[in-house]
PDB file of C-alpha atoms in Angstrom:
ATOM      1  CA  UNK A 126       0.000   0.000   0.000  1.00 45.00           C
ATOM      2  CA  UNK A 127       1.506   3.299  -1.122  1.00 49.00           C
ATOM      3  CA  UNK A 128       1.335   6.474   0.926  1.00 57.00           C
ATOM      4  CA  UNK A 129       1.700   8.641  -2.169  1.00 53.00           C
ATOM      5  CA  UNK A 130       5.152   9.937  -1.302  1.00 57.00           C
ATOM      6  CA  UNK A 131       6.637   9.272  -4.730  1.00 60.00           C
ATOM      7  CA  UNK A 132       4.942  12.239  -6.354  1.00 59.00           C
ATOM      8  CA  UNK A 133       5.727  14.697  -3.594  1.00 61.00           C
ATOM      9  CA  UNK A 134       8.828  16.838  -4.028  1.00 64.00           C
ATOM     10  CA  UNK A 135      10.830  17.250  -0.844  1.00 64.00           C
ATOM     11  CA  UNK A 136      13.176  20.114  -1.613  1.00 78.00           C
ATOM     12  CA  UNK A 137      12.662  21.856   1.708  1.00 80.00           C
ATOM     13  CA  UNK A 138      12.699  20.107   5.085  1.00 89.00           C
ATOM     14  CA  UNK A 139       9.229  19.856   6.581  1.00 93.00           C
ATOM     15  CA  UNK A 140       8.041  20.203  10.156  1.00 94.00           C
ATOM     16  CA  UNK A 141       4.612  19.775  11.737  1.00 94.00           C
ATOM     17  CA  UNK A 142       2.761  22.843  13.015  1.00 95.00           C
ATOM     18  CA  UNK A 143       1.403  22.256  16.529  1.00 96.00           C
ATOM     19  CA  UNK A 144      -1.736  24.290  15.765  1.00 95.00           C
ATOM     20  CA  UNK A 145      -2.898  22.922  12.414  1.00 93.00           C
ATOM     21  CA  UNK A 146      -1.151  19.551  12.590  1.00 93.00           C
ATOM     22  CA  UNK A 147      -0.059  19.930   8.960  1.00 92.00           C
ATOM     23  CA  UNK A 148       3.464  19.208   7.761  1.00 94.00           C
ATOM     24  CA  UNK A 149       4.785  22.363   6.120  1.00 92.00           C
ATOM     25  CA  UNK A 150       8.133  23.559   4.782  1.00 94.00           C
ATOM     26  CA  UNK A 151      10.347  25.061   7.502  1.00 92.00           C
ATOM     27  CA  UNK A 152      10.421  28.420   5.755  1.00 91.00           C
ATOM     28  CA  UNK A 153       6.735  28.952   6.621  1.00 92.00           C
ATOM     29  CA  UNK A 154       7.112  28.056  10.289  1.00 95.00           C
ATOM     30  CA  UNK A 155       8.648  29.591  13.394  1.00 96.00           C
ATOM     31  CA  UNK A 156      10.680  27.425  15.767  1.00 97.00           C
ATOM     32  CA  UNK A 157      10.349  27.650  19.525  1.00 97.00           C
ATOM     33  CA  UNK A 158      12.477  25.964  22.171  1.00 97.00           C
ATOM     34  CA  UNK A 159      12.009  25.396  25.880  1.00 96.00           C
ATOM     35  CA  UNK A 160      14.681  26.860  28.154  1.00 95.00           C
ATOM     36  CA  UNK A 161      16.054  24.863  31.102  1.00 95.00           C
ATOM     37  CA  UNK A 162      13.739  26.975  33.285  1.00 94.00           C
ATOM     38  CA  UNK A 163      10.715  25.749  31.318  1.00 95.00           C
ATOM     39  CA  UNK A 164      10.085  29.026  29.485  1.00 96.00           C
ATOM     40  CA  UNK A 165       9.046  29.002  25.818  1.00 97.00           C
ATOM     41  CA  UNK A 166      11.594  30.976  23.792  1.00 96.00           C
ATOM     42  CA  UNK A 167      11.283  31.950  20.105  1.00 96.00           C
ATOM     43  CA  UNK A 168      14.166  30.556  18.061  1.00 95.00           C
ATOM     44  CA  UNK A 169      14.034  32.594  14.860  1.00 94.00           C
ATOM     45  CA  UNK A 170      17.571  31.602  13.840  1.00 93.00           C
ATOM     46  CA  UNK A 171      16.806  27.911  14.555  1.00 93.00           C
ATOM     47  CA  UNK A 172      20.020  27.381  16.513  1.00 95.00           C
ATOM     48  CA  UNK A 173      18.936  26.909  20.128  1.00 95.00           C
ATOM     49  CA  UNK A 174      19.485  23.444  21.594  1.00 95.00           C
ATOM     50  CA  UNK A 175      16.665  21.081  22.355  1.00 92.00           C
ATOM     51  CA  UNK A 176      13.651  19.750  20.576  1.00 92.00           C
ATOM     52  CA  UNK A 177      11.953  22.365  18.439  1.00 94.00           C
ATOM     53  CA  UNK A 178       8.292  23.268  18.617  1.00 97.00           C
ATOM     54  CA  UNK A 179       7.030  24.586  15.295  1.00 97.00           C
ATOM     55  CA  UNK A 180       4.154  27.022  14.715  1.00 97.00           C
ATOM     56  CA  UNK A 181       2.961  28.495  11.418  1.00 95.00           C
ATOM     57  CA  UNK A 182       4.333  31.977  10.780  1.00 94.00           C
ATOM     58  CA  UNK A 183       0.912  33.504  11.261  1.00 92.00           C
ATOM     59  CA  UNK A 184      -0.261  35.713  14.113  1.00 95.00           C
ATOM     60  CA  UNK A 185      -3.566  33.823  14.447  1.00 96.00           C
ATOM     61  CA  UNK A 186      -1.777  30.465  14.681  1.00 96.00           C
ATOM     62  CA  UNK A 187       0.649  31.772  17.294  1.00 96.00           C
ATOM     63  CA  UNK A 188      -2.150  33.296  19.359  1.00 95.00           C
ATOM     64  CA  UNK A 189      -4.085  30.010  19.144  1.00 96.00           C
ATOM     65  CA  UNK A 190      -1.039  28.060  20.346  1.00 96.00           C
ATOM     66  CA  UNK A 191      -0.679  30.379  23.341  1.00 95.00           C
ATOM     67  CA  UNK A 192      -4.407  30.425  24.154  1.00 95.00           C
ATOM     68  CA  UNK A 193      -4.912  26.650  23.915  1.00 95.00           C
ATOM     69  CA  UNK A 194      -1.739  25.720  25.798  1.00 93.00           C
ATOM     70  CA  UNK A 195      -0.326  23.782  22.848  1.00 96.00           C
ATOM     71  CA  UNK A 196       3.279  24.526  23.795  1.00 96.00           C
ATOM     72  CA  UNK A 197       2.981  22.420  26.954  1.00 95.00           C
ATOM     73  CA  UNK A 198       1.421  19.567  25.007  1.00 95.00           C
ATOM     74  CA  UNK A 199       4.130  19.668  22.325  1.00 95.00           C
ATOM     75  CA  UNK A 200       6.940  19.926  24.896  1.00 94.00           C
ATOM     76  CA  UNK A 201       5.411  17.128  26.993  1.00 94.00           C
ATOM     77  CA  UNK A 202       6.107  19.130  30.136  1.00 94.00           C
ATOM     78  CA  UNK A 203       4.795  22.128  32.013  1.00 95.00           C
ATOM     79  CA  UNK A 204       6.045  25.308  30.363  1.00 96.00           C
ATOM     80  CA  UNK A 205       5.695  29.012  30.982  1.00 95.00           C
ATOM     81  CA  UNK A 206       4.604  31.112  28.029  1.00 96.00           C
ATOM     82  CA  UNK A 207       5.548  34.798  28.377  1.00 95.00           C
ATOM     83  CA  UNK A 208       2.640  37.221  27.961  1.00 94.00           C
ATOM     84  CA  UNK A 209       4.657  39.156  25.395  1.00 95.00           C
ATOM     85  CA  UNK A 210       5.493  36.118  23.250  1.00 96.00           C
ATOM     86  CA  UNK A 211       3.545  37.260  20.169  1.00 95.00           C
ATOM     87  CA  UNK A 212       5.060  40.759  20.290  1.00 96.00           C
ATOM     88  CA  UNK A 213       8.539  39.310  20.901  1.00 96.00           C
ATOM     89  CA  UNK A 214       8.242  37.044  17.863  1.00 96.00           C
ATOM     90  CA  UNK A 215       7.101  39.937  15.699  1.00 96.00           C
ATOM     91  CA  UNK A 216      10.027  42.087  16.864  1.00 96.00           C
ATOM     92  CA  UNK A 217      12.519  39.268  16.213  1.00 96.00           C
ATOM     93  CA  UNK A 218      11.150  38.662  12.705  1.00 95.00           C
ATOM     94  CA  UNK A 219      11.337  42.370  11.885  1.00 96.00           C
ATOM     95  CA  UNK A 220      14.917  42.467  13.201  1.00 96.00           C
ATOM     96  CA  UNK A 221      15.861  39.446  11.072  1.00 95.00           C
ATOM     97  CA  UNK A 222      14.343  41.030   7.968  1.00 94.00           C
ATOM     98  CA  UNK A 223      16.198  44.291   8.577  1.00 95.00           C
ATOM     99  CA  UNK A 224      19.451  42.363   9.089  1.00 95.00           C
ATOM    100  CA  UNK A 225      18.907  40.495   5.806  1.00 93.00           C
ATOM    101  CA  UNK A 226      18.262  43.691   3.866  1.00 92.00           C
ATOM    102  CA  UNK A 227      21.290  45.285   5.528  1.00 94.00           C
ATOM    103  CA  UNK A 228      23.512  42.376   4.488  1.00 95.00           C
ATOM    104  CA  UNK A 229      22.187  42.571   0.926  1.00 92.00           C
ATOM    105  CA  UNK A 230      22.938  46.297   0.822  1.00 91.00           C
ATOM    106  CA  UNK A 231      26.471  45.804   2.163  1.00 93.00           C
ATOM    107  CA  UNK A 232      27.083  43.126  -0.458  1.00 93.00           C
ATOM    108  CA  UNK A 233      25.822  45.445  -3.192  1.00 87.00           C
ATOM    109  CA  UNK A 234      22.931  43.108  -4.002  1.00 88.00           C
ATOM    110  CA  UNK A 235      20.020  45.311  -2.892  1.00 87.00           C
ATOM    111  CA  UNK A 236      18.362  47.442  -5.529  1.00 87.00           C
ATOM    112  CA  UNK A 237      16.280  50.458  -4.527  1.00 87.00           C
ATOM    113  CA  UNK A 238      14.257  52.859  -6.616  1.00 90.00           C
ATOM    114  CA  UNK A 239      11.580  52.319  -9.229  1.00 92.00           C
ATOM    115  CA  UNK A 240      13.768  52.813 -12.310  1.00 91.00           C
ATOM    116  CA  UNK A 241      16.634  50.673 -11.008  1.00 88.00           C
ATOM    117  CA  UNK A 242      14.299  47.810 -10.097  1.00 87.00           C
ATOM    118  CA  UNK A 243      12.509  48.030 -13.458  1.00 88.00           C
ATOM    119  CA  UNK A 244      15.840  47.956 -15.315  1.00 88.00           C
ATOM    120  CA  UNK A 245      17.031  45.000 -13.231  1.00 85.00           C
ATOM    121  CA  UNK A 246      13.824  43.057 -13.884  1.00 87.00           C
ATOM    122  CA  UNK A 247      14.211  43.732 -17.609  1.00 85.00           C
ATOM    123  CA  UNK A 248      17.586  41.991 -17.731  1.00 80.00           C
ATOM    124  CA  UNK A 249      17.623  38.414 -19.005  1.00 61.00           C
ATOM    125  CA  UNK A 250      19.661  37.101 -16.089  1.00 59.00           C
ATOM    126  CA  UNK A 251      17.411  38.651 -13.418  1.00 56.00           C
ATOM    127  CA  UNK A 252      14.963  35.743 -13.321  1.00 55.00           C
ATOM    128  CA  UNK A 253      17.401  32.859 -12.975  1.00 52.00           C
ATOM    129  CA  UNK A 254      20.255  34.674 -11.282  1.00 49.00           C
ATOM    130  CA  UNK A 255      21.960  32.638  -8.595  1.00 51.00           C
ATOM    131  CA  UNK A 256      21.953  34.172  -5.126  1.00 51.00           C
ATOM    132  CA  UNK A 257      18.515  35.664  -5.584  1.00 52.00           C
ATOM    133  CA  UNK A 258      17.534  38.451  -3.149  1.00 50.00           C
ATOM    134  CA  UNK A 259      14.877  36.258  -1.525  1.00 48.00           C
ATOM    135  CA  UNK A 260      17.493  33.604  -0.828  1.00 46.00           C
ATOM    136  CA  UNK A 261      19.805  36.153   0.781  1.00 45.00           C
ATOM    137  CA  UNK A 262      17.083  37.516   3.051  1.00 45.00           C
ATOM    138  CA  UNK A 263      16.232  34.017   4.281  1.00 47.00           C
ATOM    139  CA  UNK A 264      19.877  33.097   4.898  1.00 42.00           C
TER     140      UNK A 264
END
């Protein structure tokens, strides 16, 4: 009996969202970890030790996870969820985006201004250029 996995492309690693229960690519999820003190900590860079808890990168999903106590269920232990968790995650994501744009600017890869962007998009190599801006921001 086949599970239908042959037809599915697996380019990106997938993780399961604790709110929806769906397996999604990591790029659409936010990782959380539990500190030794039992506090839920956002792990935007995905480098903190321990088992990750994944939530869809959506404010409604994050608020649902906090409201329903899904972090404790996923961690299989009692955890403390800070009241400012949603705001903290938003601030960390904004900071990461700003850092990515800053790195692109320092590398000379960021293009600003209507005319410059239009000219860049008109080039043949703009579509398939390696090191695409979206890849640099996610890095």
